[in-house]
XYZ file of C-alpha atoms in Angstrom:
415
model
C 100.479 43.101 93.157
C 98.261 44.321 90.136
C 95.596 41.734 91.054
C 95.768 42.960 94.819
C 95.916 46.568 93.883
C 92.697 46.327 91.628
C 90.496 44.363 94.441
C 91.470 47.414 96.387
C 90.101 49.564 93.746
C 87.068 47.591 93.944
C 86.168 47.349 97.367
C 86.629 51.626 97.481
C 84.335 51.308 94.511
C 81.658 49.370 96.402
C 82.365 51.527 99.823
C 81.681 54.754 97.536
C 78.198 53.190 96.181
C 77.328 52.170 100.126
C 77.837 55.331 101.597
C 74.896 56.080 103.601
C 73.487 59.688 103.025
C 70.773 59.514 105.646
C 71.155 62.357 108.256
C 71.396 59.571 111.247
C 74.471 57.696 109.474
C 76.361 61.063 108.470
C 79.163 61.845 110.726
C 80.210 64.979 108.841
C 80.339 68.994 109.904
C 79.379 70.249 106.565
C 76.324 71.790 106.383
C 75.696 71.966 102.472
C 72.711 70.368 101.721
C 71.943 67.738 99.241
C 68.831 65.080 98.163
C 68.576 61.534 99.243
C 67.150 58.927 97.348
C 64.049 59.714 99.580
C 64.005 63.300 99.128
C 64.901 64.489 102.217
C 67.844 66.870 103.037
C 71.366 65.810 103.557
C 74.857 66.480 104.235
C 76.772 65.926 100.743
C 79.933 64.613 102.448
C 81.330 61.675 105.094
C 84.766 61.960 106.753
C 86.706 58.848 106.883
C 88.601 58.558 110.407
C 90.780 55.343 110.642
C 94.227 53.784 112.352
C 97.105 53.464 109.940
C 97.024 49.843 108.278
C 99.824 47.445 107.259
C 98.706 44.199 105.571
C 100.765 41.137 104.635
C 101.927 37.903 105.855
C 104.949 38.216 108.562
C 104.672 41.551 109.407
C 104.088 40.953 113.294
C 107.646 40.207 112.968
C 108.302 43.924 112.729
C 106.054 45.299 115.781
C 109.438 45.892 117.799
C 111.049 48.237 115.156
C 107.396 49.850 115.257
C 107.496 50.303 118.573
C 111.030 51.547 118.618
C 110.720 53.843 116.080
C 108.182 55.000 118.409
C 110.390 55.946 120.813
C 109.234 53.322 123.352
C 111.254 52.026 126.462
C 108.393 50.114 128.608
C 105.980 48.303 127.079
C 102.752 46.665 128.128
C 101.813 43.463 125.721
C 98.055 42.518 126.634
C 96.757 39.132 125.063
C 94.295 35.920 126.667
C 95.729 33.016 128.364
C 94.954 30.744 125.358
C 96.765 32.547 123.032
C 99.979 33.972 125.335
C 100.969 29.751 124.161
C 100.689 30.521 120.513
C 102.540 31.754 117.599
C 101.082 34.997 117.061
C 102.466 36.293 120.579
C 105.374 34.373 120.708
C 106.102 36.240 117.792
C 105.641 39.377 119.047
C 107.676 38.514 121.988
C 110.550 37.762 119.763
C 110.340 41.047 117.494
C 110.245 42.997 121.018
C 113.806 41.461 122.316
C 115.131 41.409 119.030
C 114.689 45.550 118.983
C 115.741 45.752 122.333
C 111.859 46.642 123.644
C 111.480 46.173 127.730
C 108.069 44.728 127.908
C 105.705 43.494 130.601
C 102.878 40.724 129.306
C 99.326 40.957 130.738
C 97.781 37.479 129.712
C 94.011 38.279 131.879
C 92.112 39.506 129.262
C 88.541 38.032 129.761
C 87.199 36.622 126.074
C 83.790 38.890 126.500
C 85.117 41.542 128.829
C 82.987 43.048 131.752
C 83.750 46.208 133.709
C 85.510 44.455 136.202
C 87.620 42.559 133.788
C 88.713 45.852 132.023
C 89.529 47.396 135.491
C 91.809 44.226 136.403
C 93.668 45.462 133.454
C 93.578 49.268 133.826
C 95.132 48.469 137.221
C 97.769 46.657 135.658
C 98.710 49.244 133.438
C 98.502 52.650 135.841
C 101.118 50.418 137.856
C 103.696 49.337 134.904
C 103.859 52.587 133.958
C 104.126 51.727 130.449
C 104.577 54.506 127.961
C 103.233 52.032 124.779
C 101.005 49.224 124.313
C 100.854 46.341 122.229
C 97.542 44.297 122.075
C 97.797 40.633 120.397
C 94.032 38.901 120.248
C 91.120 39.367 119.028
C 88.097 42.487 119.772
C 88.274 41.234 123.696
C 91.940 41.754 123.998
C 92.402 44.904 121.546
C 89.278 46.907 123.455
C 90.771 45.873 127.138
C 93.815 47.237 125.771
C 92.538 50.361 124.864
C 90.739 51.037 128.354
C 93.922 50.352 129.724
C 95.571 52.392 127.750
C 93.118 55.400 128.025
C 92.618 55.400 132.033
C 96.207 54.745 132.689
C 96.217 58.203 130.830
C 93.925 59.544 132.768
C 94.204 58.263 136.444
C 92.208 60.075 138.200
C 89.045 59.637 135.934
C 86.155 57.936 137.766
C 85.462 54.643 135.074
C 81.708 55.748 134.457
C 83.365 58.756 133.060
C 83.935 57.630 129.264
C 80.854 55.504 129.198
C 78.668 56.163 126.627
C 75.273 57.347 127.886
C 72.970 56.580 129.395
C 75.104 54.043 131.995
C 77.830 56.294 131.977
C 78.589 60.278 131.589
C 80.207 60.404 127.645
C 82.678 62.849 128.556
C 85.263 63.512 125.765
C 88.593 62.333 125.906
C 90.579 65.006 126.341
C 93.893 63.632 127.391
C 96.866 62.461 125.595
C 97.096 58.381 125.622
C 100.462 56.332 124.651
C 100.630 54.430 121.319
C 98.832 51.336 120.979
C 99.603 48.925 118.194
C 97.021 46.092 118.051
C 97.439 42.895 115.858
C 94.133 41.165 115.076
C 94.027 37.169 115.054
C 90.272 36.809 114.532
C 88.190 38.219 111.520
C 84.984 40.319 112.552
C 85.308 42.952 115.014
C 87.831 44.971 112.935
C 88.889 46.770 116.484
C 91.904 47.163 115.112
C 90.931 50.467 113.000
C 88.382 51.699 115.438
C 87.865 54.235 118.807
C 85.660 51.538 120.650
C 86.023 49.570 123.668
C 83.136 47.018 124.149
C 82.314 45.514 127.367
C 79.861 43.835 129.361
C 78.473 46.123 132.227
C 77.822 43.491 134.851
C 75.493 45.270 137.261
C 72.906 45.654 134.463
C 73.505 42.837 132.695
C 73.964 44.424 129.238
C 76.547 45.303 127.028
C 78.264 49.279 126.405
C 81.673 50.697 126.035
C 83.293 53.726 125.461
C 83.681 55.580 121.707
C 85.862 58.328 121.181
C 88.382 58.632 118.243
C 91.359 59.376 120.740
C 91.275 55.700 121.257
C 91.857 54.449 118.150
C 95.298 52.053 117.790
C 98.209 53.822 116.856
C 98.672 51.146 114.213
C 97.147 47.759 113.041
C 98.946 44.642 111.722
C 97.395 42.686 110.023
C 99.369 39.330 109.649
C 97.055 36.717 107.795
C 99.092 34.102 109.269
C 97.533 34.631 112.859
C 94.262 33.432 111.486
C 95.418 29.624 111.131
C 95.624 29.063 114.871
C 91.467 29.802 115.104
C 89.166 26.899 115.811
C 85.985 26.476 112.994
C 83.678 28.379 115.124
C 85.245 30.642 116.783
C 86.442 31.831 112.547
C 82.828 31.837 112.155
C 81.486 33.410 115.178
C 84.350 36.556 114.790
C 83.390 37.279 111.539
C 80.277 35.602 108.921
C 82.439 36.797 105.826
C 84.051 33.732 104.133
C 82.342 30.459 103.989
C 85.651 28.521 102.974
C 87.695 29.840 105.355
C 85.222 27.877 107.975
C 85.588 24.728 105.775
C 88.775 24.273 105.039
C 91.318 25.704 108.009
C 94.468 25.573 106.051
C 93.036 27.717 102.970
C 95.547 30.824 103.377
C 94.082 32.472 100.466
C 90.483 32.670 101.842
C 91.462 33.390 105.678
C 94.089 36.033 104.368
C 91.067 37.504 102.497
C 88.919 37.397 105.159
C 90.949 39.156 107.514
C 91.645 41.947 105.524
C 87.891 42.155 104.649
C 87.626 42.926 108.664
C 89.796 45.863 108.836
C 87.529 47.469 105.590
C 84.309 46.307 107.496
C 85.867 48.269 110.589
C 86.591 51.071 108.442
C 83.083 51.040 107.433
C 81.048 50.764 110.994
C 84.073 52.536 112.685
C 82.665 55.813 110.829
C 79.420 55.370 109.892
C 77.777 53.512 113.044
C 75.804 50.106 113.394
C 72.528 50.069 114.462
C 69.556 47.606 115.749
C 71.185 44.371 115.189
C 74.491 45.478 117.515
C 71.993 47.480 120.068
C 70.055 44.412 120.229
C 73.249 42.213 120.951
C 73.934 43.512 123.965
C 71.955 42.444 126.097
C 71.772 39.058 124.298
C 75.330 38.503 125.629
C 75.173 40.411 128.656
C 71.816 38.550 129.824
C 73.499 35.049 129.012
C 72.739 32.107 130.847
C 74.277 28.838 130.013
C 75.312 28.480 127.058
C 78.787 28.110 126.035
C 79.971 28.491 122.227
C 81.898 25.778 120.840
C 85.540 26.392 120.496
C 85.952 28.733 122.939
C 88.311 27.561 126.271
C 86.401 30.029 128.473
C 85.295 28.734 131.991
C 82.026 31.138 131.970
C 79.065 31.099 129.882
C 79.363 32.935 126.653
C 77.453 34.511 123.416
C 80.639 35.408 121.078
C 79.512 38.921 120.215
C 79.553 37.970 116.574
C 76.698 35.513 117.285
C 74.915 37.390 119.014
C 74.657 40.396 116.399
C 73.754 37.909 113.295
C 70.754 35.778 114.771
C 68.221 38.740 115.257
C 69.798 39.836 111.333
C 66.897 38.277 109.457
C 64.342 39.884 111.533
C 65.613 43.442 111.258
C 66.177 43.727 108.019
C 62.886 42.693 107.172
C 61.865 45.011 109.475
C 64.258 48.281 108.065
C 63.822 47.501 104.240
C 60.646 49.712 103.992
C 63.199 52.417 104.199
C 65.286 51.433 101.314
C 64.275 48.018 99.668
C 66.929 48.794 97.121
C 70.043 48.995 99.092
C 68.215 45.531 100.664
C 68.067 44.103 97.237
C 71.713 44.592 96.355
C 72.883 43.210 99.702
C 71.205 40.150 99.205
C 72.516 39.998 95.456
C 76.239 40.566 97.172
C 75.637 37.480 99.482
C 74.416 35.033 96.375
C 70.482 36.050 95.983
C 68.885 36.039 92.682
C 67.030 39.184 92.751
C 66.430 39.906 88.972
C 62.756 39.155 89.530
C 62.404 40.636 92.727
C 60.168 43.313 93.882
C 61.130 46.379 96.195
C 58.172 45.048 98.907
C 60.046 41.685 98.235
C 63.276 43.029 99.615
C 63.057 42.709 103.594
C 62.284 38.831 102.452
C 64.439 38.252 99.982
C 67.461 39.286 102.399
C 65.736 37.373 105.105
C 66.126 34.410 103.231
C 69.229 34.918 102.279
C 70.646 35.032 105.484
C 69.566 32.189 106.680
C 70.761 30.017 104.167
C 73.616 31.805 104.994
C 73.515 31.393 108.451
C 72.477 27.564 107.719
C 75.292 26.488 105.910
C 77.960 27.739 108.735
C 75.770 25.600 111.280
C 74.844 28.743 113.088
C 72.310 28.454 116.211
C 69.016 28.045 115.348
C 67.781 31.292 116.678
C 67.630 33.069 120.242
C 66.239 29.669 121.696
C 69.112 27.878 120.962
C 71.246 29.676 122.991
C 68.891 29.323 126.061
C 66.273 32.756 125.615
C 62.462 32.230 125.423
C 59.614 34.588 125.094
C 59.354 35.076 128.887
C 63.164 36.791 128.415
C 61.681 39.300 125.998
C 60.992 41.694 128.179
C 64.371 41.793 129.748
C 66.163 41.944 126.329
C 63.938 44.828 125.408
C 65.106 46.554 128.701
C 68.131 45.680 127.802
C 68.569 47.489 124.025
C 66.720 50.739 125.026
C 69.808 52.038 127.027
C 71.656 51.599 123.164
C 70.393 54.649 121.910
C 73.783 55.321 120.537
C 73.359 52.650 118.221
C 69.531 51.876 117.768
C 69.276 55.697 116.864
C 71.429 55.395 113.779
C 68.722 52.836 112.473
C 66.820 53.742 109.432
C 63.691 52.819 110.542
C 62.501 54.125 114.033
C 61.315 51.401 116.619
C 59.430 51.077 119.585
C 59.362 48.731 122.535
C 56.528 46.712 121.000
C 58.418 46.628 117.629
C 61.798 45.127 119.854
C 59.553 42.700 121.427
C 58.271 41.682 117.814
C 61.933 41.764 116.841
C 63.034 39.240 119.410
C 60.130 37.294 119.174
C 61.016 36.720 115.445
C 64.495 35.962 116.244
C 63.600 33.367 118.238
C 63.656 30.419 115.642
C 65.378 31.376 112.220
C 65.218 27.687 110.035
């Protein structure tokens, strides 16, 4: 428990020294100012918004005295068709009639989710009725089960309404929505502790979703135990945190570490934003053609959103470490770089590298072509990112549509 209790300690530590200051990554209402590192005026605070948390090995088993504590009568469990056959639902299933939980399982959830996927399942909730939710999956099934959740709540809302902008109208949430307690069996998309819903919008091709705190889970359990039923890739593609866990499947240790690593990365982005790399993913999954990532039982062609985020990763950060070559520096350092000798203009490169070795030894794609893009797509990725302004906006480094095209371009090969 000491030993636990002081990596804690740590990561807060390392959170505290990676606090961005910038004006476009503060999410704060104070108005005090304060000095960057580049001089420039600042907010001197960040507030930290985030679902309650409970970690440790078994403790799925006690979602049904969650949920009845709760008060809940009618409960809607949403999950994939792969996993409503495996442990970590059954699981669920069992806590649920143990604590005397009425419960209704929606096993449609699309891997990837598109508009019409998440209104399948918004459907299926305004008729159950349900006054509690219970999501079991990974980032597809946890954000379908918070649209659900959020226009069941609000029935008579057009879908377009919660959209983020530019494809849709941004309103605010304003409504009251039922509990939602999601339990996370991939590493990566730590949905579990934050207020978006990612899908693919399927008349443009390209990725959005829908952000608003009031659609946060309830709760998140985080059982490490769920993580032994993932494939190789499918551990890699949800989350490039822990090399071992890829390697060796049974290694509890690493996968239980790398799972709670997701919920502190979710912590992290679900506050202070993502930028060019997730803008840029978007329409690298939503524009897919063919190709169909290992691992996954899907019977449609797929980009796991995790992949598609990491290949253009070498190429922007070379491109945004003009802005800060020291924060570059000590990222690289974190993921194994030797950077004693390095030089600030050296940064961009040096992280670049790093990556890709990285990226190498999980026997990620090699690069945008791999997965079936050439240069003549360019111009329809670049289309695609510039409706992401609520991402590509929190960049450091401004961009244009010549620098996306470069960015692609670059992104095309990475060994």
């Amino acid at each position: 428990m000491a030993a636990a209790r002081a990596r804690v300690v740590h990561l807060l530590r390392l959170l505290q020294r990676a606090a961005c200051q910038c004006p476009s990554h503060s999410h704060t209402y104070s108005q005090a100012p304060g000095l960057s590192p580049s001089g420039k005026t600042t907010d001197y605070a960040f507030e930290m918004a985030v679902s309650t948390i409970r970690y440790g090995a078994g403790v799925t088993k006690e979602v049904g005295m969650d949920l009845q504590n709760m008060g809940a009568k009618n409960v809607c469990l949403m999950t994939d068709k792969n996993l409503s056959q495996l442990p970590p639902v059954q699981t669920a299933m069992d806590s649920l009639v143990k604590n005397g939980i009425n419960f209704k399982v929606y096993d449609h959830v699309r891997v990837e989710p598109t508009d019409t996927s998440f209104l399948e399942a918004i459907e299926f909730a305004k008729k159950g009725a349900f006054d509690a939710f219970l999501a079991v999956g990974g980032g597809s099934t946890i954000d379908t089960c918070k649209a659900a959740n959020l226009y069941s709540s609000s029935p008579d809302s057009d879908f377009l309404d919660y959209v983020n902008a530019p494809i849709g109208k941004g309103k605010p949430v304003t409504v009251p929505l039922k509990p939602l307690i999601a339990v996370p069996t991939t590493s990566g998309t730590g949905s579990e502790t934050t207020g978006v819903a990612i899908f693919d919008y399927e008349h443009l091709k390209v990725k959005t979703g829908i952000a608003s705190r009031a659609i946060k889970p309830t709760l998140g359990l985080i059982d490490p135990l769920h993580t032994l039923h993932m494939p190789g890739r499918v551990v890699a593609n949800s989350g490039f945190d822990v090399l071992w866990a890829v390697r060796n499947p049974d290694d509890l240790e690493a996968r239980s570490h790398m799972h709670l690593a997701s919920a502190f990365a979710g912590i992290g982005f679900g506050n202070a934003g993502v930028h060019l790399c997730h803008g840029m993913s978007y329409p690298i999954s939503g524009l897919v053609k063919t190709y169909k990532a290992k691992d996954y039982n899907v019977d449609h062609p797929l980009v796991p959103h995790g992949l598609s985020v990491v290949l253009t990763s070498p190429a922007v950060f070379t491109f945004t470490s003009q802005m800060f070559p020291e924060r570059h520096l000590e990222v690289a350092e974190i993921l194994g770089a030797d950077t004693r000798t390095a030089r600030r203009p050296d940064a961009g490169p040096v992280l670049a590298d790093t990556l890709r070795k990285f990226l190498f030894d999980l026997d990620v794609d090699d690069g945008l072509a791999a997965i079936g893009y050439s240069k003549a797509d360019i111009p329809a990725l670049v289309k695609g990112t510039l409706p992401q302004e609520r991402v590509t906006k929190l960049a450091p480094r401004p961009q244009s549509e010549e620098d996306l095209s470069g960015l692609f371009e670059a992104s095309m090969k990475l060994y």
